[in-house]
Coordinates of C-alpha atoms and ligand atoms in Angstrom, one line a residue:
Chain A
M1 CA 64.3 136.7 112.7
Q2 CA 61.6 138.1 110.6
A3 CA 59.1 135.6 111.6
K4 CA 60.0 135.9 115.2
L5 CA 59.7 139.7 115.0
N6 CA 56.4 139.4 113.3
N7 CA 54.7 136.8 115.5
K8 CA 55.8 135.8 118.9
E9 CA 58.4 137.4 121.1
I10 CA 57.0 140.9 120.7
I11 CA 53.9 141.6 122.7
V12 CA 52.1 144.9 122.9
K13 CA 52.4 146.0 126.5
D14 CA 49.4 148.0 127.5
N15 CA 50.7 150.7 129.7
K16 CA 54.2 150.7 131.1
D17 CA 57.0 152.0 129.0
V18 CA 59.9 149.5 128.7
L19 CA 62.4 152.3 128.8
D20 CA 62.9 155.2 131.2
I21 CA 62.1 157.9 128.7
N22 CA 62.7 160.8 131.0
Q23 CA 66.2 159.5 131.6
I24 CA 66.7 159.0 127.9
K25 CA 65.4 162.5 127.0
A26 CA 67.9 163.9 129.4
D27 CA 70.7 162.5 127.2
F28 CA 69.6 164.6 124.3
P29 CA 70.4 168.3 125.0
I30 CA 68.6 169.5 121.9
L31 CA 65.3 168.3 123.2
N32 CA 65.5 170.6 126.1
Q33 CA 64.6 173.8 124.3
P34 CA 61.4 175.6 123.4
I35 CA 60.4 175.8 119.8
N36 CA 58.0 178.6 119.0
N37 CA 57.3 179.0 122.7
H38 CA 56.3 175.3 123.1
R39 CA 58.1 172.2 124.3
L40 CA 59.9 170.7 121.3
V41 CA 58.2 167.5 120.3
Y42 CA 60.5 165.9 117.8
L43 CA 58.7 163.5 115.5
D44 CA 60.8 163.6 112.4
N45 CA 63.0 160.7 113.2
A46 CA 62.6 159.0 109.8
A47 CA 64.3 162.0 108.3
T48 CA 67.1 162.2 110.9
T49 CA 67.4 161.5 114.6
Q50 CA 68.9 163.6 117.4
K51 CA 72.2 162.9 118.9
P52 CA 72.9 162.0 122.5
K53 CA 75.5 164.1 124.3
S54 CA 77.9 161.1 124.5
V55 CA 78.0 160.9 120.7
I56 CA 78.5 164.7 120.4
D57 CA 81.2 164.5 123.0
A58 CA 82.9 161.5 121.2
Q59 CA 83.1 163.5 118.0
N60 CA 84.5 166.6 119.9
E61 CA 86.9 164.4 121.8
F62 CA 88.3 163.1 118.5
Y63 CA 89.0 166.6 117.2
L64 CA 90.3 167.8 120.6
T65 CA 92.7 164.9 121.3
I66 CA 93.4 162.5 118.4
N67 CA 92.7 164.2 115.1
A68 CA 95.0 162.9 112.3
N69 CA 94.5 161.2 109.0
I70 CA 94.2 157.5 109.0
H71 CA 96.1 154.6 107.4
R72 CA 98.9 156.8 106.2
G73 CA 100.9 158.4 109.0
L74 CA 103.5 156.7 111.1
H75 CA 103.1 159.1 114.0
T76 CA 101.3 158.5 117.3
L77 CA 98.1 160.4 116.5
A78 CA 97.8 158.8 113.1
E79 CA 97.9 155.4 114.7
K80 CA 95.4 156.4 117.4
A81 CA 93.0 157.8 114.8
T82 CA 93.4 154.7 112.6
N83 CA 92.7 152.4 115.6
A84 CA 89.6 154.4 116.6
Y85 CA 88.3 154.3 113.0
E86 CA 88.9 150.6 112.6
K87 CA 87.4 149.9 116.0
T88 CA 84.1 151.2 114.8
R89 CA 84.3 148.9 111.8
E90 CA 84.7 145.9 114.1
H91 CA 81.8 147.2 116.2
V92 CA 79.5 147.6 113.2
A93 CA 80.4 144.1 112.0
Q94 CA 79.3 142.8 115.4
F95 CA 76.2 145.1 115.6
I96 CA 74.6 143.7 112.5
G97 CA 75.1 140.0 113.4
G98 CA 78.8 139.3 113.5
V99 CA 80.1 139.5 110.0
K100 CA 83.7 139.9 108.8
T101 CA 85.2 143.3 109.4
E102 CA 86.3 143.5 105.7
E103 CA 82.7 143.2 104.7
I104 CA 81.9 146.6 106.3
I105 CA 82.5 149.5 103.9
F106 CA 82.1 153.1 105.3
T107 CA 80.3 155.4 103.0
N108 CA 78.7 158.8 103.5
G109 CA 75.2 157.3 103.8
T110 CA 72.7 154.8 102.5
T111 CA 72.4 156.6 99.2
E112 CA 76.1 156.4 98.5
A113 CA 76.2 152.8 99.6
I114 CA 73.5 151.8 97.2
N115 CA 75.1 153.8 94.4
M116 CA 78.3 152.0 95.1
V117 CA 76.6 148.7 94.4
A118 CA 74.9 149.9 91.3
Y119 CA 78.1 151.4 89.8
T120 CA 80.4 148.5 90.7
W121 CA 78.5 145.2 91.0
G122 CA 75.7 146.5 88.7
E123 CA 78.0 147.8 86.0
K124 CA 79.8 144.5 85.9
N125 CA 76.9 142.0 86.3
I126 CA 73.8 143.5 84.7
N127 CA 73.5 142.9 81.0
E128 CA 70.9 143.4 78.3
G129 CA 67.8 141.4 79.0
D130 CA 68.6 140.8 82.6
E131 CA 66.0 141.7 85.2
I132 CA 66.3 143.9 88.3
V133 CA 63.4 143.7 90.8
I134 CA 62.5 146.5 93.2
T135 CA 59.3 147.2 95.0
E136 CA 56.7 150.0 94.8
M137 CA 57.6 151.3 98.2
E138 CA 61.3 152.2 97.6
H139 CA 62.9 155.4 98.6
H140 CA 64.4 157.2 95.6
A141 CA 67.8 156.1 97.0
N142 CA 66.9 152.5 96.2
L143 CA 65.1 153.4 93.0
V144 CA 66.8 155.9 90.9
P145 CA 70.2 154.1 90.7
W146 CA 68.3 151.0 89.4
V147 CA 66.2 152.9 87.0
M148 CA 69.3 154.4 85.5
L149 CA 71.3 151.2 85.5
A150 CA 68.4 149.3 83.8
K151 CA 68.1 152.0 81.2
K152 CA 71.8 152.0 80.5
K153 CA 72.1 148.3 80.2
K154 CA 68.8 147.7 78.5
A155 CA 67.8 145.5 81.4
L156 CA 64.2 145.2 82.6
L157 CA 63.1 146.8 85.8
K158 CA 60.3 144.9 87.5
R159 CA 58.5 145.8 90.7
I160 CA 56.7 144.0 93.5
P161 CA 53.3 145.8 94.0
V162 CA 52.0 147.1 97.3
T163 CA 48.6 146.1 98.6
P164 CA 46.1 148.6 99.8
S165 CA 46.9 147.8 103.4
G166 CA 50.5 148.6 102.8
Y167 CA 52.2 145.2 102.4
L168 CA 54.2 143.8 99.6
D169 CA 52.0 141.7 97.3
L170 CA 53.8 138.5 96.9
S171 CA 50.9 136.6 95.2
N172 CA 52.5 136.8 91.8
I173 CA 56.1 136.7 93.0
D174 CA 56.9 133.7 90.8
K175 CA 56.3 135.9 87.7
I176 CA 58.3 138.7 89.1
I177 CA 61.4 137.0 90.3
T178 CA 62.4 134.7 87.5
S179 CA 65.5 133.0 86.2
K180 CA 66.4 136.2 84.4
T181 CA 66.5 138.2 87.7
K182 CA 69.9 139.2 88.7
L183 CA 69.1 141.5 91.6
L184 CA 66.3 142.1 94.1
A185 CA 66.6 145.5 95.8
V186 CA 64.2 146.0 98.6
T187 CA 63.7 148.2 101.6
H188 CA 63.7 146.4 104.9
M189 CA 61.3 149.0 106.4
S190 CA 59.4 151.6 104.4
N191 CA 60.0 155.2 105.3
V192 CA 56.4 156.1 104.3
L193 CA 54.3 153.2 105.3
G194 CA 56.4 151.8 108.1
T195 CA 55.9 148.3 106.7
I196 CA 58.6 145.8 107.7
N197 CA 59.2 143.6 104.7
P198 CA 59.9 139.8 104.9
I199 CA 63.6 140.2 103.8
A200 CA 64.6 136.6 104.8
E201 CA 61.8 135.2 102.7
L202 CA 62.6 137.4 99.8
A203 CA 66.3 136.5 100.1
Q204 CA 65.4 132.9 99.8
L205 CA 63.2 133.5 96.7
A206 CA 66.0 135.5 95.1
H207 CA 68.6 133.0 95.8
D208 CA 66.5 130.1 94.5
K209 CA 66.5 131.9 91.1
G210 CA 70.2 132.6 91.3
A211 CA 69.8 136.3 92.0
I212 CA 71.3 138.4 94.8
I213 CA 69.4 140.6 97.2
L214 CA 70.2 144.1 98.5
G215 CA 68.4 145.3 101.6
D216 CA 67.9 149.0 102.2
G217 CA 68.2 149.1 106.0
A218 CA 68.1 152.9 106.4
Q219 CA 64.9 152.7 108.5
A220 CA 65.3 149.2 109.9
V221 CA 68.7 149.2 111.6
P222 CA 67.8 152.1 113.9
H223 CA 64.7 150.4 115.1
L224 CA 65.1 146.6 115.0
P225 CA 67.6 144.1 116.0
V226 CA 69.2 143.3 112.6
D227 CA 71.3 140.2 111.8
V228 CA 72.3 140.3 108.1
K229 CA 73.3 136.7 108.2
E230 CA 69.9 135.6 109.4
L231 CA 68.3 137.8 106.8
G232 CA 70.4 136.2 104.2
V233 CA 71.1 139.5 102.3
D234 CA 74.1 139.9 100.0
F235 CA 74.2 143.6 100.4
Y236 CA 72.8 145.8 103.1
A237 CA 72.9 149.6 103.5
F238 CA 72.2 152.0 106.3
S239 CA 72.9 155.5 107.6
A240 CA 74.4 156.5 111.0
H241 CA 72.4 159.7 111.2
K242 CA 69.0 157.9 111.4
M243 CA 70.2 155.9 114.5
L244 CA 71.5 158.7 116.8
G245 CA 74.8 158.9 115.0
P246 CA 76.5 161.7 113.0
T247 CA 75.6 162.8 109.5
G248 CA 77.9 161.8 106.7
V249 CA 78.5 158.3 107.8
G250 CA 76.9 155.3 106.2
V251 CA 77.6 151.6 105.9
L252 CA 77.6 149.1 103.1
Y253 CA 77.7 145.5 104.2
G254 CA 78.6 143.2 101.3
K255 CA 79.4 139.5 101.3
K256 CA 83.1 139.1 100.9
E257 CA 82.9 136.9 97.8
L258 CA 80.9 139.6 96.1
L259 CA 83.0 142.5 97.2
E260 CA 86.2 140.8 96.0
T261 CA 84.9 140.5 92.5
M262 CA 83.8 144.1 92.2
P263 CA 85.8 146.9 90.8
P264 CA 86.3 150.0 93.0
F265 CA 83.9 152.9 93.0
N266 CA 85.9 156.0 93.7
M267 CA 89.5 156.2 92.4
G268 CA 92.2 157.9 94.3
G269 CA 94.2 157.6 97.5
E270 CA 93.8 154.8 100.0
M271 CA 92.2 152.3 97.7
I272 CA 95.3 151.2 95.8
D273 CA 98.0 148.7 96.4
T274 CA 100.7 149.9 93.9
V275 CA 100.4 152.6 91.3
T276 CA 102.5 153.2 88.2
F277 CA 101.4 155.4 85.3
D278 CA 100.4 152.2 83.4
N279 CA 99.1 149.9 86.0
I280 CA 97.3 149.9 89.3
T281 CA 96.5 147.1 91.7
W282 CA 93.7 147.6 94.1
A283 CA 94.0 147.6 97.9
E284 CA 92.6 144.8 100.0
L285 CA 89.0 144.9 101.2
P286 CA 87.6 147.0 102.6
H287 CA 90.0 149.8 101.6
K288 CA 89.4 149.2 97.9
F289 CA 86.1 150.9 98.4
E290 CA 87.2 153.7 100.7
A291 CA 89.1 156.1 98.4
G292 CA 90.2 159.5 99.9
T293 CA 89.9 160.8 103.4
P294 CA 86.6 159.6 105.0
N295 CA 84.5 161.3 107.7
I296 CA 86.9 160.0 110.4
A297 CA 85.5 161.9 113.3
G298 CA 82.0 160.8 112.3
V299 CA 83.0 157.2 112.1
V300 CA 84.7 157.4 115.4
A301 CA 81.7 158.9 117.0
F302 CA 79.5 156.2 115.5
D303 CA 81.3 153.7 117.7
E304 CA 79.8 155.6 120.7
T305 CA 76.5 155.6 119.0
L306 CA 76.5 151.9 118.8
H307 CA 77.5 151.6 122.5
Y308 CA 74.6 153.9 123.4
L309 CA 72.1 151.8 121.4
E310 CA 73.5 148.6 122.9
K311 CA 73.2 149.9 126.4
I312 CA 69.5 150.4 125.9
G313 CA 69.2 147.3 123.8
M314 CA 67.7 147.0 120.3
E315 CA 65.1 144.6 121.6
N316 CA 64.0 147.1 124.2
I317 CA 64.0 149.9 121.6
R318 CA 61.7 147.8 119.4
Q319 CA 59.5 146.9 122.3
H320 CA 59.2 150.6 123.3
E321 CA 58.3 151.6 119.8
I322 CA 55.7 148.9 119.4
T323 CA 54.1 150.0 122.6
L324 CA 54.1 153.7 121.7
L325 CA 53.1 153.0 118.1
D326 CA 50.1 151.0 119.4
Y327 CA 49.1 154.0 121.5
A328 CA 49.7 156.5 118.7
L329 CA 47.6 154.5 116.2
K330 CA 44.8 154.1 118.6
Q331 CA 44.7 157.9 119.3
L332 CA 45.2 158.9 115.7
T333 CA 42.5 156.6 114.3
Q334 CA 40.1 158.2 116.7
I335 CA 40.4 161.6 114.9
D336 CA 37.5 161.6 112.6
G337 CA 38.5 161.4 108.9
L338 CA 42.2 161.2 109.4
E339 CA 43.6 158.7 107.0
I340 CA 46.6 156.6 108.0
Q341 CA 48.7 154.9 105.5
G342 CA 50.4 151.5 105.9
P343 CA 49.7 148.5 108.0
L344 CA 47.8 149.0 111.3
E345 CA 49.2 145.8 112.8
V346 CA 51.9 147.2 115.0
T347 CA 54.1 144.1 115.0
N348 CA 54.5 144.3 111.2
R349 CA 55.5 147.9 111.1
G350 CA 57.9 150.5 112.5
G351 CA 57.1 153.9 113.8
A352 CA 56.8 156.0 110.7
I353 CA 53.2 157.1 110.6
S354 CA 52.1 158.8 107.4
F355 CA 48.7 160.4 107.5
T356 CA 46.5 162.8 105.6
D357 CA 43.5 165.0 106.5
P358 CA 40.7 165.1 104.0
K359 CA 40.5 168.9 104.2
I360 CA 44.0 170.1 105.2
H361 CA 47.0 169.9 103.0
P362 CA 50.1 168.2 104.6
H363 CA 52.1 171.4 104.3
D364 CA 49.5 173.3 106.3
I365 CA 49.5 170.5 108.8
S366 CA 53.2 170.7 109.1
T367 CA 53.3 174.5 109.4
F368 CA 50.5 174.4 112.0
L369 CA 52.2 171.7 114.1
D370 CA 55.5 173.5 113.9
S371 CA 53.9 176.6 115.4
R372 CA 53.0 174.3 118.3
G373 CA 56.6 173.0 118.7
I374 CA 55.9 169.7 116.9
A375 CA 58.3 168.7 114.2
I376 CA 57.0 166.3 111.6
R377 CA 57.7 166.0 107.8
A378 CA 55.3 166.8 105.0
G379 CA 55.8 166.0 101.4
H380 CA 56.4 163.0 99.1
H381 CA 59.2 161.6 101.3
C382 CA 61.4 160.8 98.3
A383 CA 59.0 158.1 97.3
Q384 CA 57.0 159.7 94.4
P385 CA 56.0 156.4 92.7
L386 CA 54.5 155.2 96.0
M387 CA 52.6 158.5 96.4
K388 CA 51.1 158.0 93.0
I389 CA 49.9 154.5 94.0
L390 CA 48.5 155.9 97.3
Q391 CA 46.8 158.6 95.2
K392 CA 48.3 161.3 97.4
V393 CA 50.4 164.3 96.3
A394 CA 51.9 164.3 99.7
T395 CA 51.4 163.0 103.2
A396 CA 52.2 164.3 106.7
R397 CA 54.5 161.9 108.6
A398 CA 55.2 161.6 112.3
S399 CA 58.0 159.2 113.1
L400 CA 59.0 157.8 116.5
Y401 CA 62.2 157.0 118.3
I402 CA 63.5 156.1 121.7
Y403 CA 63.1 159.5 123.3
N404 CA 59.4 159.8 122.3
D405 CA 56.7 159.1 124.8
R406 CA 53.0 159.3 125.3
N407 CA 53.2 163.0 126.1
D408 CA 54.6 163.6 122.6
I409 CA 51.7 161.6 121.0
D410 CA 49.2 163.4 123.2
A411 CA 50.7 166.7 122.0
L412 CA 50.4 165.7 118.4
V413 CA 46.8 164.5 118.7
E414 CA 45.8 167.5 120.7
A415 CA 47.3 169.8 118.1
L416 CA 45.7 167.9 115.2
K417 CA 42.3 168.4 116.8
K418 CA 42.9 172.1 117.3
M419 CA 44.2 172.4 113.7
R420 CA 40.8 171.8 112.2
K421 CA 39.2 174.4 114.3
Y422 CA 42.0 176.8 113.4
F423 CA 41.5 176.3 109.6
G424 CA 37.7 176.2 110.1
V425 CA 37.2 173.2 107.9
Chain B
M1 CA 49.0 186.4 123.1
S2 CA 48.6 186.5 119.4
D3 CA 49.4 183.5 117.4
P4 CA 52.4 184.0 115.0
L5 CA 50.7 181.7 112.6
D6 CA 47.9 184.3 112.1
D7 CA 50.4 186.4 110.2
M8 CA 50.3 183.9 107.4
Y9 CA 46.9 182.4 107.8
R10 CA 45.1 185.8 108.0
E11 CA 41.4 185.7 108.1
V12 CA 41.2 186.9 104.5
I13 CA 43.4 184.0 103.4
L14 CA 41.4 181.4 105.2
D15 CA 38.3 182.8 103.7
H16 CA 39.6 182.5 100.2
Y17 CA 40.8 179.0 101.1
R18 CA 37.5 177.9 102.4
S19 CA 35.5 179.2 99.5
P20 CA 37.8 179.8 96.5
R21 CA 36.6 182.3 93.8
G22 CA 36.8 181.5 90.1
K23 CA 35.8 177.9 90.6
K24 CA 33.2 178.0 87.8
P25 CA 34.5 176.5 84.6
I26 CA 34.4 178.7 81.5
K27 CA 33.7 177.9 77.9
K28 CA 35.9 180.4 76.0
K29 CA 39.5 179.8 76.9
D30 CA 41.8 182.3 75.3
I31 CA 44.6 181.8 77.8
E32 CA 45.3 178.4 79.2
S33 CA 48.0 177.6 81.7
E34 CA 48.9 175.0 84.3
G35 CA 51.5 175.0 87.0
K36 CA 52.8 172.8 89.6
N37 CA 55.0 172.9 92.7
P38 CA 56.7 169.5 92.6
S39 CA 58.1 169.8 96.1
C40 CA 54.7 169.9 97.7
G41 CA 52.5 168.6 94.9
D42 CA 50.4 171.7 94.5
E43 CA 48.8 171.8 91.1
I44 CA 46.9 174.6 89.4
E45 CA 44.9 175.0 86.1
M46 CA 43.9 178.4 84.9
E47 CA 41.9 179.7 82.0
L48 CA 41.1 183.2 81.0
D49 CA 38.4 184.4 78.7
M50 CA 39.6 187.6 77.0
D51 CA 37.3 190.2 75.5
N52 CA 38.5 193.5 74.0
G53 CA 41.8 193.3 75.7
K54 CA 40.2 192.7 79.0
V55 CA 39.8 189.7 81.2
K56 CA 36.1 188.8 80.9
D57 CA 36.2 185.7 83.0
V58 CA 38.6 183.5 84.9
H59 CA 38.6 179.9 85.9
V60 CA 41.1 178.7 88.5
N61 CA 41.3 175.1 89.7
C62 CA 43.9 174.6 92.4
H63 CA 44.7 171.5 94.3
G64 CA 47.0 172.3 97.1
C65 CA 47.6 173.9 100.5
A66 CA 45.7 176.8 102.0
I67 CA 48.2 179.3 100.7
S68 CA 48.3 178.1 97.1
V69 CA 44.5 177.9 97.0
A70 CA 44.0 181.3 98.6
S71 CA 46.5 182.9 96.3
G72 CA 44.8 181.5 93.2
S73 CA 41.4 182.6 94.5
M74 CA 42.6 186.1 95.1
L75 CA 44.2 186.2 91.7
A76 CA 40.9 185.2 90.1
E77 CA 39.0 187.8 92.0
Y78 CA 41.5 190.6 91.3
I79 CA 42.2 190.1 87.6
K80 CA 38.6 189.8 86.5
G81 CA 37.7 192.9 84.4
K82 CA 41.4 194.1 84.3
S83 CA 43.2 194.9 81.0
L84 CA 46.0 192.6 79.9
D85 CA 48.5 195.3 80.8
E86 CA 47.1 195.7 84.3
V87 CA 47.2 191.9 84.7
K88 CA 50.9 191.8 83.6
K89 CA 51.8 194.6 85.9
I90 CA 50.0 193.2 89.0
S91 CA 51.4 189.7 88.6
E92 CA 55.0 191.1 88.4
V93 CA 54.4 193.2 91.4
V94 CA 53.0 190.4 93.5
K95 CA 55.8 188.2 92.5
K96 CA 58.4 190.8 93.5
M97 CA 56.6 191.4 96.8
L98 CA 56.5 187.7 97.6
K99 CA 60.2 187.3 96.8
G100 CA 61.0 190.2 99.0
E101 CA 62.3 192.3 96.1
V102 CA 59.8 195.1 97.0
D103 CA 58.5 195.7 100.5
N104 CA 55.0 196.7 99.9
L105 CA 52.4 196.5 97.2
P106 CA 52.2 200.0 95.7
E107 CA 48.5 200.7 95.8
D108 CA 45.5 199.5 97.7
L109 CA 45.2 196.1 96.2
G110 CA 42.5 194.9 98.5
D111 CA 42.8 191.3 99.7
L112 CA 46.1 190.8 97.9
D113 CA 47.9 192.7 100.7
A114 CA 47.2 189.7 103.0
L115 CA 49.7 187.6 101.0
K116 CA 52.5 189.7 102.6
G117 CA 52.4 187.5 105.8
V118 CA 53.6 184.5 103.8
R119 CA 57.1 186.1 103.6
N120 CA 57.7 185.3 107.2
F121 CA 57.5 181.6 106.3
P122 CA 60.2 181.2 103.6
V123 CA 59.4 177.5 102.7
R124 CA 55.8 178.6 101.9
I125 CA 56.6 181.4 99.5
K126 CA 56.5 179.1 96.5
C127 CA 53.0 178.1 97.4
A128 CA 51.8 181.7 97.1
L129 CA 53.9 182.2 93.9
L130 CA 52.4 179.3 92.1
A131 CA 49.2 181.0 90.8
W132 CA 51.0 184.1 89.7
M133 CA 53.8 182.3 87.9
T134 CA 51.2 180.3 86.1
L135 CA 49.4 183.4 85.1
I136 CA 52.6 185.1 83.8
E137 CA 53.4 182.1 81.7
G138 CA 50.0 181.9 80.3
V139 CA 50.0 185.6 79.3
K140 CA 53.4 185.2 77.7
N141 CA 52.2 182.4 75.6
Y142 CA 49.1 184.3 74.6
E143 CA 51.1 187.3 73.5
K144 CA 53.3 185.1 71.3
G145 CA 50.1 184.3 69.6
K146 CA 51.1 180.7 68.9
N147 CA 47.5 179.6 68.5
H148 CA 47.5 179.8 72.3
P149 CA 48.9 176.4 73.2
K150 CA 48.6 175.5 76.9
A151 CA 51.4 177.1 78.9
S152 CA 53.0 175.1 81.7
I153 CA 55.3 176.0 84.6
S154 CA 56.9 174.4 87.6
T155 CA 58.1 176.5 90.6
E156 CA 61.3 174.5 90.3
D157 CA 62.1 175.9 86.8
K158 CA 64.7 178.5 87.4
E159 CA 64.7 180.0 84.0
K160 CA 61.0 180.6 84.1
E161 CA 60.9 182.4 87.4
Ligands
PLP501 C1 64.3 153.9 103.3 C2 65.3 154.9 103.0 N1 66.3 154.6 102.2 C3 67.3 155.4 101.9 C4 67.4 156.7 102.5 C5 68.5 157.6 102.2 O1 69.4 157.8 103.3 P1 70.5 158.9 103.3 O2 69.9 160.2 102.9 O3 71.1 158.9 104.6 O4 71.5 158.4 102.2 C6 66.4 157.0 103.4 C7 66.4 158.3 104.2 O5 65.8 159.3 103.8 C8 65.3 156.1 103.7 O6 64.3 156.4 104.5

């Protein structure tokens, strides 16, 4: 998969868009509004994405017609709600490569999914002297839980370095992943550099040493066709809100053999089999990990989100982004002095473009662009250790998705050029 | 049509940003303070040379956005020659004005008035506050007389605000 994505299959098309962007834009009501008297150019998709009307409608429809709690009622609505919720689980299992439905755990996001692994699998399996391997490009969500776990268990946290061009440096990997390694936790796609990491290769390396691998798919699942079986990951986490879905819905995929051996995360209703005051037996997978009432409406609307993405096709989405990214990088690198972080080879990266101006601080860039209707993100992007390595206090980041087109890139580039004149530097 | 941005990035602000005052390092450092704004990474170092209860010289070194740099530069320009009491008073007033606790600066404070525009951009208020909070913390330390150790603040510290 990885190799395919990186080498053949994807070709940079020079001009024509693979998607009918105008038609897609029309599906997103929010895009059709002026911001500060300008057309809204939404380029903050790595933070969160906009929602198509069909997804908003699906969520409304749930509340308007079938709202009930799941798994507990015997009445008609409860059954409908339960079926709708479980239908999404089946859909997610198919969407990421055809895994077992009980291997899909709904969480409130990537962060919770990773914490779930740290607090259950990690608590149980990490001991003093063990090694946990992460990379220098992790989002805090895939960093802080491991730092804390390593501290608590007196385990050693090791990291795979990042090269100046934004790739993982695997030249010393034999020294980093060793027989002491229990877990490799690595992002599939960097939210700062855009880099797509060779997860399948890393999974092989981890497994060869008897370790398991967790992939942070928060930035990958929205933008690439992902097959967790081909990747060979043991755990994989992602968030619905970064892929046109509702906020408050996330997914943890875990191999059944692993999930079965893990203690539950939250304790309460829905995750038990029988309860007495002395003894409790856990519910079957996946319910063991879904205590309490989840974001039912959100999960139900996520089903429609997946339909929407499938209708367009993940391959097409990837192709569109590569084409647009190629255009964007060509335009941006022409702006004198603008420094772009991460790989410049479009087939090895996604559409998160971090950049800095030698004279203008990212916050001023962001405020200026906002006044022109252009939404980007400025800051450390929840990746402070990486910022330190890049020797930046912050970067500006424009990130693409299916509804962006060349007009959006042109607007960005145009505004960046005017910005320098405005600040007079 | 006037550009709403101009309300924050007033010409005076941009002028201070392009050529910040107080850049020249000083030798005698009676007050030393550093501050940072972790959410945007702005950092400031400030030193004051005190003579006879007055600010004889100031050095401000700010790495950050236009607003934080301009605010630090205006601070340097304004407090030079002022008494410690005046410095304390003005820094509290500017802080209150930025936080919207008072509407206007009381007297004619020259360039400092330009900082008012920042209030329309709530996420940027911290940037303007940074220099002043750093100054307040430095003065506090100086008055404690603890052999003037370096003061340090973060705009995220609630208790120090
Ligand atoms: C790479 C990566 N991992 C994890 C997260 C956390 O996702 P969430 O905030 O949805 O839990 C993000 C999003 O900011 C991300 O970009």
